Short mmCIF file of C-alpha atoms in Angstrom, two decimals:
data_model
loop_
_atom_site.label_atom_id
_atom_site.label_comp_id
_atom_site.label_asym_id
_atom_site.label_seq_id
_atom_site.Cartn_x
_atom_site.Cartn_y
_atom_site.Cartn_z
CA MET A 10 -3.39 -52.04 -162.55
CA LYS A 11 -5.40 -49.98 -164.97
CA ARG A 12 -7.14 -47.00 -163.34
CA THR A 13 -8.34 -44.65 -166.10
CA ASN A 14 -12.06 -45.17 -165.48
CA SER A 15 -11.69 -45.22 -161.69
CA LEU A 16 -9.83 -41.90 -161.74
CA GLU A 17 -12.44 -40.28 -163.98
CA LEU A 18 -15.35 -41.60 -161.88
CA SER A 19 -13.61 -40.52 -158.67
CA LYS A 20 -13.41 -36.95 -159.95
CA ARG A 21 -17.16 -36.98 -160.58
CA PHE A 22 -18.03 -38.84 -157.37
CA ASP A 23 -16.04 -36.87 -154.79
CA PRO A 24 -17.72 -33.45 -155.21
CA ILE A 25 -21.15 -35.05 -154.74
CA TYR A 26 -20.47 -37.30 -151.74
CA PRO A 27 -18.39 -35.81 -148.92
CA ALA A 28 -16.19 -38.61 -147.51
CA GLY A 29 -18.06 -41.22 -149.56
CA HIS A 30 -20.90 -43.33 -148.21
CA SER A 31 -19.31 -44.31 -144.88
CA ASN A 32 -16.51 -42.53 -143.10
CA PHE A 33 -14.24 -42.52 -140.10
CA ARG A 34 -11.33 -40.20 -139.34
CA ILE A 35 -8.97 -42.75 -140.88
CA PRO A 36 -9.29 -42.99 -144.69
CA MET A 37 -11.08 -46.18 -145.78
CA GLU A 38 -9.57 -46.32 -149.29
CA ALA A 39 -6.28 -48.10 -149.88
CA THR A 40 -5.48 -45.97 -152.95
CA GLU A 41 -5.84 -42.32 -153.93
CA HIS A 42 -8.69 -43.17 -156.29
CA ARG A 43 -11.88 -45.04 -155.46
CA VAL A 44 -12.68 -48.50 -156.80
CA PHE A 45 -15.93 -48.72 -158.79
CA VAL A 46 -17.28 -52.26 -159.08
CA LYS A 47 -19.15 -53.31 -162.19
CA ARG A 48 -19.36 -57.08 -161.55
CA ALA A 49 -19.17 -59.44 -158.58
CA GLU A 50 -19.27 -63.22 -158.45
CA GLY A 51 -18.34 -65.67 -155.70
CA SER A 52 -15.14 -64.52 -153.99
CA ARG A 53 -14.21 -61.94 -156.65
CA VAL A 54 -15.10 -58.50 -157.95
CA TRP A 55 -14.17 -56.64 -161.16
CA ASP A 56 -13.87 -52.88 -161.40
CA GLU A 57 -14.70 -50.41 -164.19
CA ASP A 58 -11.15 -50.78 -165.54
CA ASP A 59 -11.60 -54.58 -165.73
CA ASN A 60 -9.15 -55.23 -162.89
CA GLU A 61 -9.99 -58.43 -161.01
CA TYR A 62 -9.76 -58.69 -157.22
CA ILE A 63 -10.05 -61.43 -154.63
CA ASP A 64 -12.44 -59.96 -152.08
CA TYR A 65 -11.59 -60.16 -148.38
CA LEU A 66 -13.43 -56.90 -147.68
CA GLY A 67 -16.51 -59.08 -147.51
CA GLY A 68 -18.83 -56.09 -147.47
CA GLN A 69 -17.27 -55.28 -144.07
CA GLY A 70 -18.65 -58.57 -142.79
CA VAL A 71 -21.87 -58.81 -144.79
CA ASN A 72 -20.87 -61.18 -147.58
CA LEU A 73 -20.35 -64.44 -145.70
CA LEU A 74 -22.00 -66.26 -148.64
CA GLY A 75 -19.81 -64.43 -151.15
CA HIS A 76 -21.28 -62.48 -154.04
CA ARG A 77 -24.46 -63.65 -155.76
CA HIS A 78 -24.61 -67.08 -154.16
CA PRO A 79 -26.75 -68.96 -156.70
CA GLU A 80 -29.12 -70.53 -154.14
CA TRP A 81 -29.64 -67.18 -152.42
CA VAL A 82 -30.21 -65.33 -155.71
CA ALA A 83 -32.70 -67.99 -156.82
CA ALA A 84 -34.63 -67.70 -153.55
CA ILE A 85 -34.87 -63.90 -153.76
CA THR A 86 -35.84 -64.08 -157.44
CA GLU A 87 -38.56 -66.64 -156.72
CA TYR A 88 -39.83 -64.46 -153.89
CA LEU A 89 -40.09 -61.37 -156.10
CA GLU A 90 -42.05 -63.29 -158.73
CA GLU A 91 -44.92 -63.61 -156.24
CA ARG A 92 -44.62 -60.75 -153.74
CA SER A 93 -43.25 -57.24 -153.32
CA PRO A 94 -40.16 -56.46 -151.22
CA TYR A 95 -42.27 -54.78 -148.54
CA PHE A 96 -45.75 -55.13 -146.97
CA ALA A 97 -46.41 -53.08 -143.81
CA ALA A 98 -44.33 -53.57 -140.67
CA GLY A 99 -46.45 -54.50 -137.67
CA VAL A 100 -49.56 -55.04 -139.83
CA LEU A 101 -48.85 -57.73 -142.45
CA ASN A 102 -46.56 -60.75 -142.06
CA SER A 103 -45.36 -63.80 -143.98
CA ARG A 104 -44.87 -67.49 -143.30
CA ASP A 105 -41.10 -66.87 -143.44
CA ASP A 106 -41.35 -64.81 -140.23
CA VAL A 107 -42.26 -67.93 -138.27
CA ALA A 108 -39.66 -70.16 -139.92
CA VAL A 109 -36.85 -67.66 -139.36
CA GLY A 110 -37.83 -66.97 -135.76
CA GLU A 111 -37.94 -70.66 -134.88
CA LYS A 112 -34.50 -71.21 -136.42
CA LEU A 113 -32.95 -68.30 -134.52
CA LEU A 114 -34.40 -69.50 -131.22
CA ARG A 115 -32.69 -72.85 -131.84
CA HIS A 116 -29.30 -71.44 -132.82
CA ILE A 117 -28.74 -68.42 -130.53
CA PRO A 118 -28.00 -69.47 -126.92
CA CYS A 119 -29.52 -66.34 -125.32
CA ALA A 120 -32.58 -66.17 -127.57
CA GLU A 121 -36.05 -66.59 -126.08
CA ARG A 122 -37.53 -63.72 -128.09
CA ILE A 123 -36.49 -61.90 -131.30
CA LYS A 124 -36.89 -58.33 -132.54
CA PHE A 125 -35.96 -57.37 -136.11
CA CYS A 126 -34.75 -54.03 -137.41
CA LEU A 127 -32.63 -52.83 -140.32
CA SER A 128 -29.10 -51.83 -139.26
CA GLY A 129 -26.61 -52.85 -136.61
CA SER A 130 -26.68 -49.37 -135.10
CA GLU A 131 -30.44 -49.69 -134.62
CA ALA A 132 -30.13 -53.11 -132.99
CA VAL A 133 -27.62 -51.78 -130.45
CA GLN A 134 -29.93 -48.87 -129.59
CA ILE A 135 -32.89 -51.19 -129.05
CA ALA A 136 -30.75 -53.28 -126.68
CA ILE A 137 -29.79 -50.15 -124.73
CA ARG A 138 -33.40 -48.97 -124.48
CA LEU A 139 -34.57 -52.39 -123.30
CA ALA A 140 -31.81 -52.63 -120.69
CA ARG A 141 -32.58 -49.20 -119.25
CA ALA A 142 -36.29 -49.97 -119.13
CA TYR A 143 -35.70 -53.36 -117.53
CA THR A 144 -33.24 -52.21 -114.87
CA ARG A 145 -34.49 -48.61 -114.48
CA LYS A 146 -30.84 -47.55 -114.34
CA PRO A 147 -29.12 -44.98 -116.60
CA TYR A 148 -25.57 -45.92 -117.56
CA ILE A 149 -23.99 -48.03 -120.28
CA LEU A 150 -20.61 -49.65 -119.62
CA ARG A 151 -18.49 -50.11 -122.75
CA PHE A 152 -14.85 -50.74 -123.65
CA ALA A 153 -12.19 -48.65 -125.37
CA GLY A 154 -11.49 -49.52 -129.00
CA GLN A 155 -14.83 -51.21 -129.65
CA TYR A 156 -17.36 -49.92 -132.18
CA HIS A 157 -21.11 -50.21 -131.62
CA GLY A 158 -22.53 -48.04 -134.38
CA TRP A 159 -22.69 -44.35 -135.19
CA MET A 160 -25.26 -43.10 -132.66
CA ASP A 161 -24.20 -40.32 -130.27
CA ASN A 162 -24.30 -42.36 -127.06
CA VAL A 163 -21.86 -45.09 -128.20
CA ILE A 164 -19.49 -43.52 -130.73
CA GLY A 165 -16.10 -42.11 -129.85
CA GLY A 166 -14.37 -41.28 -126.63
CA GLN A 167 -11.06 -42.20 -125.04
CA LEU A 168 -10.21 -43.72 -121.70
CA ASN A 169 -10.39 -41.32 -118.79
CA PRO A 170 -7.07 -41.40 -116.91
CA THR A 171 -8.93 -40.90 -113.62
CA LEU A 172 -8.96 -44.15 -111.70
CA GLY A 173 -12.07 -45.35 -109.91
CA GLY A 174 -15.49 -43.78 -109.78
CA LYS A 175 -17.54 -42.96 -112.84
CA ARG A 176 -15.03 -43.49 -115.61
CA LEU A 177 -16.76 -41.35 -118.22
CA PRO A 178 -15.01 -41.20 -121.61
CA VAL A 179 -13.07 -38.07 -122.52
CA GLU A 180 -13.13 -36.45 -125.95
CA SER A 181 -10.67 -34.14 -127.63
CA PRO A 182 -10.97 -32.72 -131.15
CA ASP A 183 -7.20 -32.16 -131.05
CA SER A 184 -6.33 -35.83 -130.68
CA SER A 185 -5.05 -37.70 -133.71
CA SER A 186 -7.24 -39.98 -135.76
CA LEU A 187 -5.40 -42.98 -134.33
CA ASP A 188 -6.08 -41.84 -130.75
CA ASP A 189 -9.84 -41.74 -131.34
CA PRO A 190 -10.86 -42.78 -134.87
CA PHE A 191 -14.54 -42.49 -133.86
CA TYR A 192 -14.44 -38.91 -132.58
CA THR A 193 -17.06 -36.66 -134.19
CA ARG A 194 -18.35 -33.17 -133.69
CA GLY A 195 -22.07 -32.49 -133.52
CA LYS A 196 -23.04 -34.98 -130.82
CA GLY A 197 -25.93 -34.11 -128.54
CA PRO A 198 -25.22 -32.43 -125.19
CA GLY A 199 -24.43 -34.98 -122.52
CA SER A 200 -24.21 -37.95 -124.88
CA VAL A 201 -20.63 -38.76 -123.85
CA GLU A 202 -21.81 -38.85 -120.22
CA GLN A 203 -24.23 -41.71 -120.83
CA SER A 204 -21.56 -44.39 -120.55
CA PHE A 205 -18.54 -45.50 -118.58
CA MET A 206 -15.52 -46.62 -120.62
CA LEU A 207 -13.01 -49.21 -119.42
CA PRO A 208 -9.90 -50.79 -120.92
CA TRP A 209 -10.53 -54.23 -122.39
CA ASN A 210 -9.34 -57.21 -120.34
CA ASP A 211 -8.58 -55.09 -117.25
CA LEU A 212 -10.15 -57.07 -114.42
CA ASP A 213 -9.20 -54.60 -111.69
CA ALA A 214 -10.86 -51.66 -113.51
CA LEU A 215 -13.95 -53.79 -114.13
CA GLU A 216 -14.36 -54.87 -110.52
CA THR A 217 -13.66 -51.36 -109.19
CA THR A 218 -16.31 -49.83 -111.45
CA PHE A 219 -18.91 -52.41 -110.47
CA ARG A 220 -18.08 -52.02 -106.79
CA GLU A 221 -18.40 -48.23 -106.91
CA CYS A 222 -21.10 -47.76 -109.59
CA GLY A 223 -22.79 -51.11 -110.15
CA GLU A 224 -26.16 -49.84 -108.90
CA GLU A 225 -26.21 -47.23 -111.68
CA ILE A 226 -25.25 -49.48 -114.61
CA ALA A 227 -28.08 -50.74 -116.81
CA LEU A 228 -26.04 -52.49 -119.48
CA VAL A 229 -22.60 -53.88 -120.21
CA LEU A 230 -22.19 -53.55 -123.97
CA THR A 231 -19.29 -55.46 -125.46
CA GLU A 232 -18.09 -57.57 -128.31
CA ALA A 233 -17.31 -60.98 -126.86
CA ILE A 234 -14.39 -60.98 -129.29
CA PRO A 235 -13.47 -57.43 -130.35
CA THR A 236 -13.17 -58.04 -134.07
CA ASN A 237 -13.33 -54.26 -134.53
CA HIS A 238 -10.16 -53.94 -132.45
CA PHE A 239 -7.55 -56.34 -133.81
CA CYS A 240 -9.53 -59.45 -132.80
CA MET A 241 -8.33 -59.28 -129.21
CA MET A 242 -9.53 -62.37 -127.41
CA PRO A 243 -10.85 -62.09 -123.86
CA ARG A 244 -8.42 -63.31 -121.24
CA PRO A 245 -9.41 -66.65 -119.72
CA GLY A 246 -12.15 -65.99 -117.18
CA TYR A 247 -12.72 -62.34 -118.15
CA LEU A 248 -16.14 -62.73 -119.77
CA GLU A 249 -17.15 -65.18 -117.08
CA ARG A 250 -16.36 -62.51 -114.48
CA ILE A 251 -18.40 -59.92 -116.39
CA ARG A 252 -21.29 -62.37 -116.34
CA GLU A 253 -20.96 -62.88 -112.57
CA LEU A 254 -20.77 -59.14 -111.84
CA CYS A 255 -23.82 -58.43 -113.99
CA ASP A 256 -25.78 -61.06 -112.08
CA GLU A 257 -24.62 -59.71 -108.72
CA HIS A 258 -25.58 -56.10 -109.54
CA GLY A 259 -28.71 -56.62 -111.64
CA VAL A 260 -27.05 -55.45 -114.88
CA VAL A 261 -28.04 -56.61 -118.36
CA LEU A 262 -25.17 -58.15 -120.33
CA CYS A 263 -25.29 -57.52 -124.09
CA PHE A 264 -22.95 -59.07 -126.64
CA ASP A 265 -22.60 -57.03 -129.82
CA GLU A 266 -22.61 -59.82 -132.42
CA ILE A 267 -23.09 -57.58 -135.45
CA ILE A 268 -19.91 -59.06 -136.95
CA THR A 269 -19.55 -62.37 -135.13
CA GLY A 270 -23.18 -63.47 -135.44
CA PHE A 271 -23.41 -66.40 -137.89
CA ARG A 272 -19.88 -65.64 -139.15
CA LEU A 273 -18.24 -67.59 -136.32
CA GLY A 274 -20.92 -70.24 -136.48
CA LEU A 275 -24.66 -70.60 -136.05
CA GLY A 276 -24.32 -69.90 -132.31
CA GLY A 277 -22.02 -66.92 -132.80
CA ALA A 278 -19.40 -65.70 -130.34
CA GLN A 279 -21.47 -66.58 -127.29
CA GLU A 280 -21.39 -70.24 -128.24
CA LEU A 281 -17.64 -70.08 -128.92
CA VAL A 282 -16.71 -68.44 -125.60
CA GLY A 283 -19.26 -70.40 -123.58
CA VAL A 284 -20.79 -67.33 -121.90
CA THR A 285 -24.46 -66.53 -122.47
CA PRO A 286 -25.48 -62.86 -122.38
CA ASP A 287 -28.95 -61.60 -121.52
CA ILE A 288 -29.37 -59.98 -124.91
CA ALA A 289 -27.41 -59.75 -128.17
CA SER A 290 -27.44 -57.67 -131.36
CA TYR A 291 -27.04 -59.09 -134.87
CA GLY A 292 -26.63 -57.73 -138.39
CA LYS A 293 -24.25 -57.88 -141.38
CA ALA A 294 -24.15 -61.58 -142.42
CA LEU A 295 -27.62 -62.33 -141.06
CA ALA A 296 -29.56 -61.95 -144.32
CA GLY A 297 -26.98 -63.06 -146.87
CA GLY A 298 -26.33 -59.62 -148.33
CA VAL A 299 -29.33 -57.33 -147.84
CA PRO A 300 -29.89 -54.97 -144.87
CA PHE A 301 -31.32 -56.77 -141.86
CA SER A 302 -30.56 -56.81 -138.13
CA ALA A 303 -31.94 -58.30 -134.96
CA VAL A 304 -31.96 -58.23 -131.19
CA ALA A 305 -32.31 -61.58 -129.41
CA GLY A 306 -32.62 -62.11 -125.70
CA ARG A 307 -34.34 -63.30 -122.56
CA ALA A 308 -38.13 -63.21 -122.50
CA ALA A 309 -38.24 -61.10 -119.32
CA ILE A 310 -36.37 -58.30 -121.09
CA MET A 311 -37.74 -58.64 -124.61
CA ASP A 312 -41.37 -58.84 -123.47
CA LEU A 313 -41.17 -55.16 -122.50
CA LEU A 314 -41.90 -54.67 -126.20
CA ARG A 315 -45.01 -56.83 -126.08
CA ASP A 316 -47.23 -54.50 -124.06
CA GLY A 317 -45.78 -51.23 -125.33
CA ARG A 318 -43.71 -50.38 -122.27
CA VAL A 319 -40.79 -50.11 -124.71
CA LEU A 320 -41.29 -48.89 -128.27
CA SER A 321 -39.21 -49.87 -131.29
CA PRO A 322 -41.16 -48.90 -134.42
CA GLY A 323 -39.64 -48.95 -137.89
CA THR A 324 -40.99 -49.01 -141.43
CA PHE A 325 -38.60 -51.72 -142.62
CA ASN A 326 -38.49 -53.84 -139.45
CA GLY A 327 -38.77 -57.48 -140.51
CA TYR A 328 -39.42 -56.58 -144.15
CA PRO A 329 -40.37 -59.73 -146.07
CA MET A 330 -37.74 -59.81 -148.81
CA GLY A 331 -35.05 -59.47 -146.16
CA MET A 332 -36.73 -62.23 -144.18
CA ARG A 333 -36.44 -64.54 -147.19
CA GLY A 334 -32.75 -63.60 -147.35
CA VAL A 335 -32.29 -64.63 -143.71
CA LEU A 336 -34.15 -67.91 -144.21
CA THR A 337 -32.07 -68.82 -147.25
CA ALA A 338 -28.76 -67.88 -145.64
CA LEU A 339 -29.56 -70.00 -142.58
CA ARG A 340 -30.47 -72.99 -144.74
CA ILE A 341 -27.15 -72.73 -146.58
CA LEU A 342 -25.14 -72.44 -143.36
CA GLU A 343 -27.04 -75.24 -141.58
CA ARG A 344 -26.59 -77.76 -144.41
CA ASP A 345 -24.63 -80.96 -143.72
CA HIS A 346 -23.99 -80.01 -140.10
CA GLY A 347 -22.25 -76.77 -141.00
CA ALA A 348 -20.02 -78.13 -143.76
CA ALA A 349 -19.59 -74.62 -145.20
CA TYR A 350 -17.96 -73.48 -141.97
CA ALA A 351 -15.54 -76.42 -141.98
CA GLU A 352 -14.43 -75.59 -145.52
CA MET A 353 -14.03 -71.90 -144.64
CA ASP A 354 -11.87 -72.95 -141.67
CA ARG A 355 -9.60 -74.96 -143.97
CA ILE A 356 -9.14 -72.10 -146.44
CA GLN A 357 -8.63 -69.49 -143.72
CA ASN A 358 -6.04 -71.64 -141.94
CA ARG A 359 -4.03 -71.92 -145.15
CA ILE A 360 -3.98 -68.14 -145.56
CA GLU A 361 -3.08 -67.46 -141.93
CA GLN A 362 -0.29 -70.04 -141.87
CA GLY A 363 1.01 -68.91 -145.25
CA ILE A 364 1.30 -65.25 -144.25
CA THR A 365 2.96 -66.20 -140.95
CA GLU A 366 5.51 -68.34 -142.80
CA ILE A 367 6.25 -65.61 -145.36
CA GLY A 368 6.88 -63.10 -142.57
CA ALA A 369 9.24 -65.48 -140.78
CA ARG A 370 11.14 -66.28 -143.98
CA ARG A 371 11.49 -62.59 -144.87
CA GLY A 372 12.45 -61.54 -141.35
CA ILE A 373 9.36 -59.35 -140.96
CA PRO A 374 7.57 -59.68 -137.59
CA VAL A 375 3.92 -60.37 -138.35
CA ARG A 376 1.10 -61.51 -136.10
CA VAL A 377 -2.05 -63.09 -137.54
CA GLN A 378 -4.82 -63.09 -134.96
CA GLY A 379 -8.51 -63.85 -135.22
CA VAL A 380 -11.30 -66.38 -135.18
CA ARG A 381 -13.30 -68.22 -137.78
CA GLY A 382 -14.38 -65.87 -140.56
CA VAL A 383 -12.39 -62.77 -139.54
CA PHE A 384 -8.75 -62.12 -138.68
CA SER A 385 -6.17 -59.33 -138.54
CA VAL A 386 -2.67 -59.24 -140.06
CA LEU A 387 -0.47 -56.99 -137.91
CA PHE A 388 3.16 -56.00 -138.50
CA GLY A 389 5.90 -55.37 -135.95
CA LEU A 390 4.50 -57.96 -133.54
CA ASP A 391 5.88 -61.38 -132.76
CA SER A 392 3.87 -64.17 -134.39
CA GLY A 393 3.63 -66.18 -131.17
CA THR A 394 2.34 -63.39 -128.92
CA GLU A 395 -1.35 -63.37 -128.04
CA LEU A 396 -2.74 -59.82 -128.03
CA TYR A 397 -5.02 -59.04 -125.10
CA THR A 398 -4.65 -55.29 -124.43
CA ASP A 399 -3.54 -52.09 -126.12
CA GLU A 400 -0.26 -52.37 -124.22
CA ASP A 401 0.41 -55.50 -126.29
CA LEU A 402 0.16 -53.33 -129.43
CA GLN A 403 3.00 -50.95 -128.55
CA GLN A 404 5.28 -52.41 -131.24
CA LEU A 405 2.58 -52.37 -133.94
CA ASP A 406 4.06 -50.89 -137.12
CA PHE A 407 1.08 -49.03 -138.52
CA GLY A 408 3.15 -47.70 -141.42
CA GLN A 409 3.94 -51.21 -142.62
CA LEU A 410 0.32 -52.23 -142.14
CA VAL A 411 -0.92 -49.40 -144.36
CA LYS A 412 1.74 -50.09 -146.99
CA PHE A 413 0.82 -53.80 -147.06
CA TRP A 414 -2.89 -52.96 -147.33
CA SER A 415 -2.30 -50.64 -150.28
CA SER A 416 0.21 -52.91 -152.01
CA MET A 417 -2.04 -55.96 -151.75
CA GLN A 418 -4.86 -54.05 -153.47
CA GLN A 419 -2.47 -53.23 -156.31
CA GLU A 420 -1.83 -56.98 -156.52
CA GLY A 421 -5.56 -57.69 -156.77
CA VAL A 422 -6.32 -58.58 -153.14
CA LEU A 423 -8.87 -56.47 -151.21
CA MET A 424 -8.89 -56.28 -147.42
CA PHE A 425 -10.32 -53.86 -144.87
CA LEU A 426 -8.45 -51.02 -143.19
CA GLY A 427 -6.58 -51.94 -140.03
CA GLY A 428 -5.33 -55.18 -141.56
CA ARG A 429 -8.67 -56.97 -141.17
CA TRP A 430 -9.76 -59.79 -143.48
CA PHE A 431 -13.30 -61.15 -143.84
CA MET A 432 -13.64 -64.68 -145.17
CA SER A 433 -16.55 -66.11 -147.14
CA ILE A 434 -17.73 -69.68 -147.52
CA VAL A 435 -16.86 -69.55 -151.25
CA HIS A 436 -13.15 -68.66 -151.08
CA THR A 437 -11.14 -71.38 -152.83
CA ASP A 438 -7.70 -72.97 -152.92
CA ALA A 439 -7.03 -70.97 -156.09
CA ASP A 440 -7.76 -67.81 -154.10
CA VAL A 441 -5.29 -68.95 -151.44
CA GLU A 442 -2.52 -69.52 -153.96
CA GLN A 443 -2.99 -66.13 -155.59
CA THR A 444 -3.33 -64.40 -152.22
CA LEU A 445 -0.10 -65.88 -150.88
CA GLU A 446 1.77 -65.04 -154.10
CA ALA A 447 0.67 -61.43 -153.65
CA ALA A 448 1.59 -61.48 -149.95
CA GLU A 449 5.05 -62.79 -150.84
CA GLU A 450 5.64 -59.84 -153.14
CA CYS A 451 4.22 -57.23 -150.76
CA ILE A 452 6.00 -58.49 -147.65
CA ALA A 453 9.26 -58.62 -149.62
CA ASP A 454 8.77 -54.93 -150.40
CA LEU A 455 8.42 -54.17 -146.70
#
C-alpha cells in the first residue's frame, strides 16, 4: 500500500493531538502511521494515498447503514433546506420528535418513556442517576471486561480477589494494558468505590453479592451480550437469574445497548435474549451516522424526569437534525419486515464460515464468535468452543490476533482492535470475496 501522504499527515497530526481523538491503553491503530480518509461510500473508504479499504470498523458500531446511504443523505439534505441543525433543547421541538418517539416505544421491549442525549457515555450516566433516585440506594453492580463509557464511576478497574462482601474493583497503575485497558489516572476520589465488579457468567458470585449487599445496590449495569469483550454470550439462564434477583431486591436492571441497539435488530439485545430490563441505553447506530443517544425505560423510573426530581439538561439533547437522522434510519431498517437485516445476516454468515474454514485448512485454531452485526475473530481457540468466561480465553493468541489485524489492513480490510468486526447493511458478496482472499493470505502468514 502507498503511504506517503499518510506518513506526512501523521507527522503533522501527532504533535497537535495527544493519542488522537479517542484512546485506550492499547493502541487503536493497526499500523505505525494513521489512516486519513478523503472519501467514503457504501462499505468502502479511500485514504489520502488513494488506497481502497473494505470497512468493518463501522465507525466503531455507528455506521450500520454504511457510508453516505443515499436515502439518509437525501433526508438530511432536505431537512437542512428548510431548517437549521439546532433549535433550543427543552424549548422548541419538531414533528419528528413525536414520530421517532412512537417508533421507539413500539420497537424497544422495555420502553414506556424515552430520554434523548448526545453520547453513549451520557446515556449510561442518566440511567445511573435515575436508578439511584428511584431506589435511593448508592451502588452500581457491573462486570469485568465490559465498557460503559469514559466517566469516572464506570471506567477501569479489575476484579477484587476477595470473595464475598462488597466486591469493589481494584486499580493498579503498574498493571499491563491487557490487565486493565481502561485504567486511567485523574479519576475523582472515591469513584472506584461507587460500584461492585463481578466476573461475567459467574452465578455463585452474583448470588453471593445480592445476598450480602442487595439492599445497597441501585443498578445492575451490563451488556446483555458483551460485544466489547469478545462477544461472550450469557450462559443459559444467567440473565434470567439477574432479572429475578433484581426483582427480589428492588434493583434496577439496565442493559447497555449502545452497540447492540438496532444493530442486532429493531428490538436490540433484549429482544434476542428474551429478558426485559427496566431501563436501557442506546447510541452509535441509532441516528444513522450522527451523534445521538437515548435512554428508554419503565414509566415509573423515567417519570422522575418529568417533575424535576431528576435533572438531565443538555444543549444538544434531541437536536432536530439528529432526530431526522434517527427517523430515516428507522424507516430504512423497518422496510420490508427488516429485509436489510436478513441480507446482512447472509453476508456475515459467509464471512464467518469462510474464515473458520480457512483456519481449519491452514491448521490455525480460530474461533469466530458473535451475533448479528458484530463478531470477533480470535486465534488460538478451538472453533467449536463457546466462550463464556475469561478462563475460556486462556489459550487466546493475542500476538496472532494483532498480526492478523495489521496484515488485513495492509490487504485493504479494516477491522477494530481486539479482532472485532462491525457489519453494515450495505456489505456485498464482492466484499466477501475480497475479504476472504485477504484472510487466506494473512492466515497463511500466521
